[in-house]
PDB file of N, CA and C and ligand atoms in Angstrom:
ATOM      1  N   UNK A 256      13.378   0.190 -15.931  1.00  0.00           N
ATOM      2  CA  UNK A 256      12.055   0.652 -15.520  1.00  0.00           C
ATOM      3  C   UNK A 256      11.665   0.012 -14.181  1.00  0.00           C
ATOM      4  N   UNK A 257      11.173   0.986 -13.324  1.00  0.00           N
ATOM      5  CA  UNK A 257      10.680   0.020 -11.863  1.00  0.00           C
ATOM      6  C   UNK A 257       9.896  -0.411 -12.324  1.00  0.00           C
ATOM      7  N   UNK A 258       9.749  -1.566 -11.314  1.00  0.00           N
ATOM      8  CA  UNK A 258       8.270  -2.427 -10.969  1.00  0.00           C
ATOM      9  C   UNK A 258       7.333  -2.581  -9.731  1.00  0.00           C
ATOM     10  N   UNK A 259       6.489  -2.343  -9.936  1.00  0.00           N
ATOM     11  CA  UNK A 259       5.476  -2.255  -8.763  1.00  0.00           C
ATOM     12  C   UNK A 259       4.736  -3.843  -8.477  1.00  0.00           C
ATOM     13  N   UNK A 260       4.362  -4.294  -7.532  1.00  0.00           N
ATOM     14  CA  UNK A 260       3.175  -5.644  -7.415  1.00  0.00           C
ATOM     15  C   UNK A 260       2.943  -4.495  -5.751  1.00  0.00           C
ATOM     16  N   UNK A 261       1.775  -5.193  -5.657  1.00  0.00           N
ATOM     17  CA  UNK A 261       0.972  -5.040  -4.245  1.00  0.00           C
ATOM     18  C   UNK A 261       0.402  -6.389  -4.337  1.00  0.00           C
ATOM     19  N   UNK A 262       0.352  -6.604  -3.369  1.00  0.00           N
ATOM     20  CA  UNK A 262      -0.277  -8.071  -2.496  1.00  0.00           C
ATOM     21  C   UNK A 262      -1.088  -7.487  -1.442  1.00  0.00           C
ATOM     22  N   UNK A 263      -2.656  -8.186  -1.094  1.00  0.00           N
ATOM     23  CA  UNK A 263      -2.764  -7.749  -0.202  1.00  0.00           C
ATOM     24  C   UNK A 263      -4.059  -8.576  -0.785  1.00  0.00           C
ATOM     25  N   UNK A 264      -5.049  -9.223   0.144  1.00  0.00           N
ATOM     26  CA  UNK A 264      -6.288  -9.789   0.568  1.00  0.00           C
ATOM     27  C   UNK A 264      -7.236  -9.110  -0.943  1.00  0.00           C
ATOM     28  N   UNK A 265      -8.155  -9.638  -1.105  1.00  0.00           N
ATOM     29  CA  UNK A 265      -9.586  -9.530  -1.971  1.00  0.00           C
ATOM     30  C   UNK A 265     -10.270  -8.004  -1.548  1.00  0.00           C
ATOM     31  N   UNK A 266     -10.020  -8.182  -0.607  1.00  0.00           N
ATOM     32  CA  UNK A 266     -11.086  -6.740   0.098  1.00  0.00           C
ATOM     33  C   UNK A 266     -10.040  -5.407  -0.335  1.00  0.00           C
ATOM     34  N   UNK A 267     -10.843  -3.924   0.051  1.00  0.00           N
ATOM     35  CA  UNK A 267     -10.257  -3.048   0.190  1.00  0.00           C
ATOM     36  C   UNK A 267      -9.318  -2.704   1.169  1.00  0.00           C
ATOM     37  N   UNK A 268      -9.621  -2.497   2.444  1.00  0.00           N
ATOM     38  CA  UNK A 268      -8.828  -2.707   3.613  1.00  0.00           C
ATOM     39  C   UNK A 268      -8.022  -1.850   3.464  1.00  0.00           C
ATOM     40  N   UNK A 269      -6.843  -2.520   3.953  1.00  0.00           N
ATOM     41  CA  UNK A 269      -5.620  -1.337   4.137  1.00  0.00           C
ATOM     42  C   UNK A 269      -4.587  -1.185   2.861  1.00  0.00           C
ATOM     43  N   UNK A 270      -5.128  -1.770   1.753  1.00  0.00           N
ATOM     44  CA  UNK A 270      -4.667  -1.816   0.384  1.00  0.00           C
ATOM     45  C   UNK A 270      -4.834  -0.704  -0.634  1.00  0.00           C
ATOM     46  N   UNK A 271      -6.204  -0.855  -0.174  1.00  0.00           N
ATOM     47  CA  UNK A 271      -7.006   0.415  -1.397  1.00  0.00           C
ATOM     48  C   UNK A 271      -6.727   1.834  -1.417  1.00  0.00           C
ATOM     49  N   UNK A 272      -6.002   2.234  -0.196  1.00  0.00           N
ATOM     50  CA  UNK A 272      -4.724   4.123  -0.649  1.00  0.00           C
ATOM     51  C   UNK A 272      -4.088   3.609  -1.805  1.00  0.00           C
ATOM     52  N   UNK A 273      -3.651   2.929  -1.605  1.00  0.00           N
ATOM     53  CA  UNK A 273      -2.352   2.573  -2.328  1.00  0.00           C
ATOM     54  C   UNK A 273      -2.214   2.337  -3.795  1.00  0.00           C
ATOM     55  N   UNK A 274      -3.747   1.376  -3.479  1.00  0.00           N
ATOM     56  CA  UNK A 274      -4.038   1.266  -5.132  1.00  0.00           C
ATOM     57  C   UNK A 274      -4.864   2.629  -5.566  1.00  0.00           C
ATOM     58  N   UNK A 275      -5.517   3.782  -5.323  1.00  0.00           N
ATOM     59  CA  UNK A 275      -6.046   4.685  -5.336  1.00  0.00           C
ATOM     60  C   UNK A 275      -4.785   5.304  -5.851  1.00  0.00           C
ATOM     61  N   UNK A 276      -3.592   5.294  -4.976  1.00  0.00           N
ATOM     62  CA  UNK A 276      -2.785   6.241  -5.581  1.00  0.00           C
ATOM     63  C   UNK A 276      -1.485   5.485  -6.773  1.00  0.00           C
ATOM     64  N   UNK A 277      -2.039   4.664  -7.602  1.00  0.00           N
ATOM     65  CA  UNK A 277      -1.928   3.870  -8.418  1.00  0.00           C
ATOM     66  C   UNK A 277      -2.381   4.469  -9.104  1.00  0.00           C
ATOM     67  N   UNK A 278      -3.596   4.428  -9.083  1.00  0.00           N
ATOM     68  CA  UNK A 278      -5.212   4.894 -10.220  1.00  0.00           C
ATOM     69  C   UNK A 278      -4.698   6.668 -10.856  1.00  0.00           C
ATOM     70  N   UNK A 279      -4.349   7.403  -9.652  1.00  0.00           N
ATOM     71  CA  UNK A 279      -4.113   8.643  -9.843  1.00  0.00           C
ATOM     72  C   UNK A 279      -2.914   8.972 -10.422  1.00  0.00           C
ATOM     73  N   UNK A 280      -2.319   7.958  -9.694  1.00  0.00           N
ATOM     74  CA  UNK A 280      -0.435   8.652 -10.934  1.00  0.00           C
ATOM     75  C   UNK A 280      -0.644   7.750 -12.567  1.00  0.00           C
ATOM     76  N   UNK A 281      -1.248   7.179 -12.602  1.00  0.00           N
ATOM     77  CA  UNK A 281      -1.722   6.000 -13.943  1.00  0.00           C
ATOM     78  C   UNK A 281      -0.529   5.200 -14.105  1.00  0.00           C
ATOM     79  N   UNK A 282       0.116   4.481 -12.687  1.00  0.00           N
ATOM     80  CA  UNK A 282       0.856   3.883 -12.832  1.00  0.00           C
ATOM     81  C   UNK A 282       0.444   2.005 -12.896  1.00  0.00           C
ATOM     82  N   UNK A 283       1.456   1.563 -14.152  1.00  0.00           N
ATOM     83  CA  UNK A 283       0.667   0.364 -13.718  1.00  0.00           C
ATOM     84  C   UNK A 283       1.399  -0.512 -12.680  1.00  0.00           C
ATOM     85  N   UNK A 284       0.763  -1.356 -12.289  1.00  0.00           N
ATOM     86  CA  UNK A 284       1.401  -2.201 -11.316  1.00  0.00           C
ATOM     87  C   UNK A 284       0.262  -3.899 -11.465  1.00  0.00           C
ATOM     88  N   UNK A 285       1.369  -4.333 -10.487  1.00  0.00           N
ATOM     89  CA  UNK A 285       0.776  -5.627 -10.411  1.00  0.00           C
ATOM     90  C   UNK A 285      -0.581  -5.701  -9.156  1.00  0.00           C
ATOM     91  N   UNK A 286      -1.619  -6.327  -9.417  1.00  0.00           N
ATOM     92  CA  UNK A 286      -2.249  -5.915  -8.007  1.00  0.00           C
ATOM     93  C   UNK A 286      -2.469  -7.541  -7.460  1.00  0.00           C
ATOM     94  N   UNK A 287      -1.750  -8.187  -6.553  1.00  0.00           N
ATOM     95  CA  UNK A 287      -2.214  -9.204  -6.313  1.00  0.00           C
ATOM     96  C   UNK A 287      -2.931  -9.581  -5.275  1.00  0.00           C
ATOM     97  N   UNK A 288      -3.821 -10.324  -4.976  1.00  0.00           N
ATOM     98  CA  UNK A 288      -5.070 -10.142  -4.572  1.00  0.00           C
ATOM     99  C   UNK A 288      -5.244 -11.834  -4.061  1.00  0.00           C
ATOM    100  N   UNK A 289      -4.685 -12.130  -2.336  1.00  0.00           N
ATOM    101  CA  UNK A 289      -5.143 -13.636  -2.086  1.00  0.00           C
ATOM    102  C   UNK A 289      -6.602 -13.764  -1.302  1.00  0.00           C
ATOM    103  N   UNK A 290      -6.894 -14.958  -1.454  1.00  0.00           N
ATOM    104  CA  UNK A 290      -8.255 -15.248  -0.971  1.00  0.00           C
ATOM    105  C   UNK A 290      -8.034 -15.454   0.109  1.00  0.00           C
ATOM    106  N   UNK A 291      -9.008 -15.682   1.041  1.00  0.00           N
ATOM    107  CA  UNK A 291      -8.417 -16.430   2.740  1.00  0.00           C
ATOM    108  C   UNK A 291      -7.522 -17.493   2.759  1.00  0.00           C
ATOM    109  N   UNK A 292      -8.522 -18.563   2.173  1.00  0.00           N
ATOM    110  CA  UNK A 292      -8.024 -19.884   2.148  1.00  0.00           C
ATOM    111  C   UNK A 292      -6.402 -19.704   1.493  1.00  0.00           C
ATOM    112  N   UNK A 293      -5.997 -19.137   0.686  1.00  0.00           N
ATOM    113  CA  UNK A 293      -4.695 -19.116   0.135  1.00  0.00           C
ATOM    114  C   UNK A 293      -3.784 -18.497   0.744  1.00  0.00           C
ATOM    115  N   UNK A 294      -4.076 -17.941   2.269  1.00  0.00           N
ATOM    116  CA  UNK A 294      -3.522 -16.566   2.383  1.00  0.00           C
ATOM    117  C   UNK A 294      -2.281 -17.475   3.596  1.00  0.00           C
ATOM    118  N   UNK A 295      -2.400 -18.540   4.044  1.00  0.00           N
ATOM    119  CA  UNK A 295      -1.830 -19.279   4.999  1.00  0.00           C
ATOM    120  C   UNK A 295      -0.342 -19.814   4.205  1.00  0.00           C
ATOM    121  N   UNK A 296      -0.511 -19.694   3.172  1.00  0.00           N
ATOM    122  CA  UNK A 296       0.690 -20.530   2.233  1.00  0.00           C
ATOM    123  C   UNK A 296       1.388 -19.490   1.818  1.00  0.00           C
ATOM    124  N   UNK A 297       1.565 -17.921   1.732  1.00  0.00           N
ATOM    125  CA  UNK A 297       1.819 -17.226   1.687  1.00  0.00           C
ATOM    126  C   UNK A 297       2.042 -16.325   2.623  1.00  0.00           C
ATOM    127  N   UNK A 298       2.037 -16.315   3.737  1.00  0.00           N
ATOM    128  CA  UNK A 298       2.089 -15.435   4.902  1.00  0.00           C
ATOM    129  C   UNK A 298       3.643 -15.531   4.949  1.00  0.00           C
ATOM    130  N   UNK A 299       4.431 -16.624   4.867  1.00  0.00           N
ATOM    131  CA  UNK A 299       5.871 -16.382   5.512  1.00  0.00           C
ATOM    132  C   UNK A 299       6.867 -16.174   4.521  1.00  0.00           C
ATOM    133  N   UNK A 300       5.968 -15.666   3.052  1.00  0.00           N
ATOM    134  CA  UNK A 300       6.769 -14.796   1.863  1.00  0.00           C
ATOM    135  C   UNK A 300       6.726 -13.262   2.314  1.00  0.00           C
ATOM    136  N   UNK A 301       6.075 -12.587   3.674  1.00  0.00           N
ATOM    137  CA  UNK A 301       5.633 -11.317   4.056  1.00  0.00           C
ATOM    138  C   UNK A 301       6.843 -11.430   4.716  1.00  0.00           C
ATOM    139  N   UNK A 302       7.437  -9.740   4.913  1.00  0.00           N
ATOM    140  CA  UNK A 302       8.710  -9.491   5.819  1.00  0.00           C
ATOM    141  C   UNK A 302       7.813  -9.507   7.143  1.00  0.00           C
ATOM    142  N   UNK A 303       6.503  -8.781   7.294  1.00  0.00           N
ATOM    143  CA  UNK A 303       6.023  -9.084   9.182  1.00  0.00           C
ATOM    144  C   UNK A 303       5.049 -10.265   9.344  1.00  0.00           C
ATOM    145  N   UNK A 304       5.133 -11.230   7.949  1.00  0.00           N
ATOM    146  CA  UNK A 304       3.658 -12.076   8.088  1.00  0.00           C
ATOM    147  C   UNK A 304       2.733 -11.382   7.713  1.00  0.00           C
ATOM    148  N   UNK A 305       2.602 -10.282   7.500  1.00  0.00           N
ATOM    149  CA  UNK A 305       0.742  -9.309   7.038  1.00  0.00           C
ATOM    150  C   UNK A 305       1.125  -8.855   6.236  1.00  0.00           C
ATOM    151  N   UNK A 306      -0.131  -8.287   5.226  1.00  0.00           N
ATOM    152  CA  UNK A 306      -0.254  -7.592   4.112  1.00  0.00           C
ATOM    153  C   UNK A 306      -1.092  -6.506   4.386  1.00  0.00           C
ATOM    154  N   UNK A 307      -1.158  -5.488   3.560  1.00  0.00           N
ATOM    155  CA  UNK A 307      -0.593  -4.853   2.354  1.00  0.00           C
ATOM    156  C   UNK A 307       1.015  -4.823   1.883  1.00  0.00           C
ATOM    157  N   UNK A 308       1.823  -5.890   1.606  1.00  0.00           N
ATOM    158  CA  UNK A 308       2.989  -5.381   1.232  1.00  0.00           C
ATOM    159  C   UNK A 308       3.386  -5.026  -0.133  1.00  0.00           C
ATOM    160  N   UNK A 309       4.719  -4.069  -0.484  1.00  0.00           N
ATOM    161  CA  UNK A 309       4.348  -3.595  -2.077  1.00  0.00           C
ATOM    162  C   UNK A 309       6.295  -4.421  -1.656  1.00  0.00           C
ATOM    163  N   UNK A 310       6.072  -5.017  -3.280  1.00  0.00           N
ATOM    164  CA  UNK A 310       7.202  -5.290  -4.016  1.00  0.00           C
ATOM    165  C   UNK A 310       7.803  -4.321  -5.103  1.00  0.00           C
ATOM    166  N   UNK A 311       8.777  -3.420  -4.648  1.00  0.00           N
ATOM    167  CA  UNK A 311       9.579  -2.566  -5.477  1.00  0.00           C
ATOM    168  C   UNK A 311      10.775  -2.580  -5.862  1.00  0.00           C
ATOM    169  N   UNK A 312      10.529  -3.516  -7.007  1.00  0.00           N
ATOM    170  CA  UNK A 312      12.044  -3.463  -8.099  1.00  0.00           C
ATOM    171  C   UNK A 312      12.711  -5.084  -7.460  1.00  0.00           C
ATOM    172  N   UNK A 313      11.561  -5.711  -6.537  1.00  0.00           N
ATOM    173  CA  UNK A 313      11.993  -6.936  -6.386  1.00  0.00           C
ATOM    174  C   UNK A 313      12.146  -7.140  -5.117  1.00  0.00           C
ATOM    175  N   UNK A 314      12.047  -5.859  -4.046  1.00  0.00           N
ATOM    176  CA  UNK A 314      12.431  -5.918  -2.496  1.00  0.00           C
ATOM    177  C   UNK A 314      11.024  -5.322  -1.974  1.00  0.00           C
ATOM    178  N   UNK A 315      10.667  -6.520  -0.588  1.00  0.00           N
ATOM    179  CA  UNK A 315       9.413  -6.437  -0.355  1.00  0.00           C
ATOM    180  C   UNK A 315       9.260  -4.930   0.958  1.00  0.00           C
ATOM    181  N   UNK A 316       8.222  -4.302   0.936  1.00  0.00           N
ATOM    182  CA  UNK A 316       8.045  -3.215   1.650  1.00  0.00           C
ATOM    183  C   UNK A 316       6.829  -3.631   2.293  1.00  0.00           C
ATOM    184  N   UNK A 317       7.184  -3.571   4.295  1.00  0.00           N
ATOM    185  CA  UNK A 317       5.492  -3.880   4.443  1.00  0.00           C
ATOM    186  C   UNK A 317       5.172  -2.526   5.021  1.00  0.00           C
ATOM    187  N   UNK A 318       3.742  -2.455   5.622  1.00  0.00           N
ATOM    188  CA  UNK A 318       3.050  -1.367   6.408  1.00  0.00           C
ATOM    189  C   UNK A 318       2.602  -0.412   5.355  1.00  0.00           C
ATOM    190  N   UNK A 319       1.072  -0.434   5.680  1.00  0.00           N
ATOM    191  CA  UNK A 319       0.414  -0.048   4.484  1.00  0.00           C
ATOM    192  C   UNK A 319       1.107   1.562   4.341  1.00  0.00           C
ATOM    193  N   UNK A 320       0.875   1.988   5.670  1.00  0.00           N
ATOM    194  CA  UNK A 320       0.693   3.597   4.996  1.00  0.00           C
ATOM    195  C   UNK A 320       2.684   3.905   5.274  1.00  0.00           C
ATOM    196  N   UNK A 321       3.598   2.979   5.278  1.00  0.00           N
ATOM    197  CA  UNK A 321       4.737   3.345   4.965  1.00  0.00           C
ATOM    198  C   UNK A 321       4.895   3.125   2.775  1.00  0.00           C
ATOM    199  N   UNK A 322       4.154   2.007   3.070  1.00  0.00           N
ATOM    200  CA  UNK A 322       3.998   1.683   1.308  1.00  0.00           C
ATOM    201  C   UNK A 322       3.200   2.923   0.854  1.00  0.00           C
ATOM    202  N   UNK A 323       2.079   3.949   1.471  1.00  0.00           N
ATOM    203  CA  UNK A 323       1.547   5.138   1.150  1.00  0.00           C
ATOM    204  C   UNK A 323       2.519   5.922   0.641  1.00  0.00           C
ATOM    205  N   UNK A 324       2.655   6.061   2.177  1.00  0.00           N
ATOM    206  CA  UNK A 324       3.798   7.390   1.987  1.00  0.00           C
ATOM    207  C   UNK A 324       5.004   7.776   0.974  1.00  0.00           C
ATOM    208  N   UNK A 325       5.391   6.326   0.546  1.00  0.00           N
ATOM    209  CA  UNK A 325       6.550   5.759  -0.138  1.00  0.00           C
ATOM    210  C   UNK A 325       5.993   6.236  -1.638  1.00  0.00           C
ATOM    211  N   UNK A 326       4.986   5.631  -1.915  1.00  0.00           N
ATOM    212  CA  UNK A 326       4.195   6.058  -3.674  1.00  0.00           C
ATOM    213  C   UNK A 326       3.982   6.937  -3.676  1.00  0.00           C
ATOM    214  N   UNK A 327       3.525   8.171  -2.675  1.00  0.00           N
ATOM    215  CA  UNK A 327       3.052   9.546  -3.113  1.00  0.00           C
ATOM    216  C   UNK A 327       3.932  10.383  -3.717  1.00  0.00           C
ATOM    217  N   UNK A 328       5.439  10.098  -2.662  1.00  0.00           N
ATOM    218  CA  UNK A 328       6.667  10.609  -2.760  1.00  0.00           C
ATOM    219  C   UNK A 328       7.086  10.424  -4.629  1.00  0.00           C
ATOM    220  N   UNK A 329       6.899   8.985  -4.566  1.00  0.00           N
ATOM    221  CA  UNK A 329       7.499   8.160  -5.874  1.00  0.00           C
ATOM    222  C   UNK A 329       6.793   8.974  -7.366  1.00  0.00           C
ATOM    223  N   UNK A 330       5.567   9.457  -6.812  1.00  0.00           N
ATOM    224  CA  UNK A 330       4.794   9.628  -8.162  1.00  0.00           C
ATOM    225  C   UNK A 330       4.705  11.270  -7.677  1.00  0.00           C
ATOM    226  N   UNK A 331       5.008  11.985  -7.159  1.00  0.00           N
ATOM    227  CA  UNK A 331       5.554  13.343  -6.760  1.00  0.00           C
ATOM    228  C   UNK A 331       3.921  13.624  -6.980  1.00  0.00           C
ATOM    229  N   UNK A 332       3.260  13.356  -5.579  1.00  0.00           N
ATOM    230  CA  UNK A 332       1.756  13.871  -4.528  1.00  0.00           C
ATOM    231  C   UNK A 332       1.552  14.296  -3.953  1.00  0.00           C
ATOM    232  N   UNK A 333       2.628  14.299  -3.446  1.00  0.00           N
ATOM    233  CA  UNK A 333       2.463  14.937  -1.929  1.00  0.00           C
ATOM    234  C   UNK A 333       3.815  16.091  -1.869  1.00  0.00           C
ATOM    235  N   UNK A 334       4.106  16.324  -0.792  1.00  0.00           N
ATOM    236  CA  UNK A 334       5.837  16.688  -0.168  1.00  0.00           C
ATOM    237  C   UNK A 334       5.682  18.061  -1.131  1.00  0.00           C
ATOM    238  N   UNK A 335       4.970  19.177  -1.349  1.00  0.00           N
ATOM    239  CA  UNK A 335       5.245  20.589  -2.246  1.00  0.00           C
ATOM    240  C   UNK A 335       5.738  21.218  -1.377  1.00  0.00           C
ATOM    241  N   UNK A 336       5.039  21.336  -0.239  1.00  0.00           N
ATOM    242  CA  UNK A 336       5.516  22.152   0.986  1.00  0.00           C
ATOM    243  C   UNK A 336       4.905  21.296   2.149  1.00  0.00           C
ATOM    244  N   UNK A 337       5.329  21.677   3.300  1.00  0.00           N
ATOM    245  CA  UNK A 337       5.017  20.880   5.006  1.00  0.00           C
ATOM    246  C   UNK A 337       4.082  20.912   5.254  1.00  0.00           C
ATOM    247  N   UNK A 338       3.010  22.049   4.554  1.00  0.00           N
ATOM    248  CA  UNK A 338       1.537  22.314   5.258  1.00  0.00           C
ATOM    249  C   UNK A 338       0.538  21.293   4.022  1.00  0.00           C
ATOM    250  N   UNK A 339       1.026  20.990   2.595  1.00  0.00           N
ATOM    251  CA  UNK A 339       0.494  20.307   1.764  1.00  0.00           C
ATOM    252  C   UNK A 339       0.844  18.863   2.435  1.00  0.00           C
ATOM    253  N   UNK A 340       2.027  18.765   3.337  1.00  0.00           N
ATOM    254  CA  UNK A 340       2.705  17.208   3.805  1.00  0.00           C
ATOM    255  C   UNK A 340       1.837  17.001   4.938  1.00  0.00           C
ATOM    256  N   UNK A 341       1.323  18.094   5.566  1.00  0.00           N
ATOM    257  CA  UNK A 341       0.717  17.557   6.940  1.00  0.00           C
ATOM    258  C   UNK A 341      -1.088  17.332   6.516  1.00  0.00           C
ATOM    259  N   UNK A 342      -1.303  18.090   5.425  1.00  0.00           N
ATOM    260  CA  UNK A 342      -2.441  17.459   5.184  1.00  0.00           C
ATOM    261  C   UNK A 342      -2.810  16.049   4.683  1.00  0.00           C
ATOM    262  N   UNK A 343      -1.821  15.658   3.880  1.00  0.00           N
ATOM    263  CA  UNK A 343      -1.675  14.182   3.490  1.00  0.00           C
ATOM    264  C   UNK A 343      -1.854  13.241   4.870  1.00  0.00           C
ATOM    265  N   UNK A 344      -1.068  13.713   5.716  1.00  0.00           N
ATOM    266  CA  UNK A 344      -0.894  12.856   7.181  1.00  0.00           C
ATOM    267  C   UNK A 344      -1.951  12.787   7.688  1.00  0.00           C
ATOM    268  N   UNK A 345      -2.788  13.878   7.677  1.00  0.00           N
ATOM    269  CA  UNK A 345      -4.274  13.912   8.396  1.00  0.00           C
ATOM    270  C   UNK A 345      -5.191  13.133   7.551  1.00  0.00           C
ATOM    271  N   UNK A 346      -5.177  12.991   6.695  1.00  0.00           N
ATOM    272  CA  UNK A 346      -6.102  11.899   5.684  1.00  0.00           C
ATOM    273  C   UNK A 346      -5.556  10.663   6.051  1.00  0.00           C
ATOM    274  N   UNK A 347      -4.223  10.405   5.879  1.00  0.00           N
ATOM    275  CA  UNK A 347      -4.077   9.187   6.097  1.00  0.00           C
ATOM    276  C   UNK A 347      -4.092   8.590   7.786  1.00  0.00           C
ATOM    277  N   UNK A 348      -3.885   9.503   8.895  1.00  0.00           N
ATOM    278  CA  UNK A 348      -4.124   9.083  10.117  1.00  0.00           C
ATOM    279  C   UNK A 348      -5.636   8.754  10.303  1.00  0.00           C
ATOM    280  N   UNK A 349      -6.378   9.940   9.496  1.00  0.00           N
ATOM    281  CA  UNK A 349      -7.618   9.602   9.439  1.00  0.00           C
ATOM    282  C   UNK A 349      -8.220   7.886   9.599  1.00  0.00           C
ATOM    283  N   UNK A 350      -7.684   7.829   7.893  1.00  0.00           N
ATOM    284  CA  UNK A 350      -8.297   6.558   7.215  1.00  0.00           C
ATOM    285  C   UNK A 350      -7.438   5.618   8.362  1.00  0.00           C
ATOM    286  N   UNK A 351      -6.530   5.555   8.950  1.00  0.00           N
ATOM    287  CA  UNK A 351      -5.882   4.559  10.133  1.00  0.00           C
ATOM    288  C   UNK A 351      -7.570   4.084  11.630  1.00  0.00           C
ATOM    289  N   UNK A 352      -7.909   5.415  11.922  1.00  0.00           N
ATOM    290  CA  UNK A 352      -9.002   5.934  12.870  1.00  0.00           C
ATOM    291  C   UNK A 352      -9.854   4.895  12.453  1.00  0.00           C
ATOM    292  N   UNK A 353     -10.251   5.071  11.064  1.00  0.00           N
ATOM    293  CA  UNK A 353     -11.360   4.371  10.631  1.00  0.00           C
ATOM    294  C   UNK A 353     -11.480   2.847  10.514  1.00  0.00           C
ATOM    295  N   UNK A 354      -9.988   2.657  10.189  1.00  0.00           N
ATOM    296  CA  UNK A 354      -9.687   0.916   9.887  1.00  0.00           C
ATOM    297  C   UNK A 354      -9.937   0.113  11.586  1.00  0.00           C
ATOM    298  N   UNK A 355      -9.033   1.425  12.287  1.00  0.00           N
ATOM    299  CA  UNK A 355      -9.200   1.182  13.806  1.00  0.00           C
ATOM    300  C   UNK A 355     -10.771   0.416  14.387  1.00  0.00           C
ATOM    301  N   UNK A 356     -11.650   1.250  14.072  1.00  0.00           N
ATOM    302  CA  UNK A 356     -12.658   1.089  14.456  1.00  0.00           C
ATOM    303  C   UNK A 356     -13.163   0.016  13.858  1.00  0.00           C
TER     304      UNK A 356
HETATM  305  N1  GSH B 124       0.135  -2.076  10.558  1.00  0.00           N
HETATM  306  C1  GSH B 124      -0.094  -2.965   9.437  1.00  0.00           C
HETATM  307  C2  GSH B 124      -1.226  -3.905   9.775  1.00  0.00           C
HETATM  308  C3  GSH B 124      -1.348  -4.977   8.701  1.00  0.00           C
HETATM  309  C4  GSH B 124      -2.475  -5.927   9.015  1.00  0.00           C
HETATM  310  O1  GSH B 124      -3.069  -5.915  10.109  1.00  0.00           O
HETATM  311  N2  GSH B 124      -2.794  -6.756   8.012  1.00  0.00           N
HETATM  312  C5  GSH B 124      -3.827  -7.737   8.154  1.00  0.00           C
HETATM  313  C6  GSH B 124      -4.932  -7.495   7.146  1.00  0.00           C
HETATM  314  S1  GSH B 124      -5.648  -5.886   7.300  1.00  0.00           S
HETATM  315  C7  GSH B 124      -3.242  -9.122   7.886  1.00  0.00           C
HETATM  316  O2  GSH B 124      -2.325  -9.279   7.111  1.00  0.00           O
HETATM  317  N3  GSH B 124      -3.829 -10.134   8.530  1.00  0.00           N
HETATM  318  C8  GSH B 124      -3.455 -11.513   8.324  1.00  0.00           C
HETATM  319  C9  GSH B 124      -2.506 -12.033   9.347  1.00  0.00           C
HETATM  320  O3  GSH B 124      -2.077 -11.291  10.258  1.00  0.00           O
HETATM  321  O4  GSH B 124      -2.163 -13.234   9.239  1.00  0.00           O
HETATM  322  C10 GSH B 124      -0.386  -2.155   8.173  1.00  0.00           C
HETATM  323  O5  GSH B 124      -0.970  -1.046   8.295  1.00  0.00           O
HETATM  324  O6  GSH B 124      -0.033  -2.593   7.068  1.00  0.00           O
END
């Protein structure tokens, strides 16, 4: 059976697609969740140093919306056809716009 963990800060941020699309496939996973202060002792367990990274089956994955893209696929969300695939992209470039700002 796979295994899922996500790591990624207290806040929503660039975590919360991910766990959203958690919520929606009713998959469980691990959600781990560091505070600031803790987040310095853990940074050089990250493959780029930053989080959102997802641990799958034991091998770490960073970049939030590659870890997106990766679960939608996994829990079959997305990908029906190119025009259902490019709408996914526009939500998620979206929500990028927004973090941007
Ligand atoms: N392009 C990356 C950006 C990741 C990123 O900026 N993560 C921030 C939190 S939102 C972080 O880990 N900051 C702590 C640090 O860089 O030490 C992604 O989308 O996952």
């Amino acid at each position: 059976m796979s295994t899922y963990k996500l790591y990624y800060f207290t806040s929503r941020g660039r975590a919360e697609v991910s766990r959203l699309i958690f919520a929606t496939a009713g998959q469980k996973y691990e959600d781990i969740r560091y505070e600031n202060d803790e987040w310095p002792s853990h940074k050089a367990e990250m493959p780029l140093g930053q989080m959102p990274v997802l641990e799958f089956n034991g091998t770490k994955l960073p970049q939030s919306k590659s870890i997106a893209r990766f679960l939608t696929k996994q829990f079959q969300l997305a990908d029906r056809d190119n025009f259902e695939q490019a709408k996914v992209d526009a939500v998620v470039d979206t929500i990028e716009d927004l973090l941007t700002k």
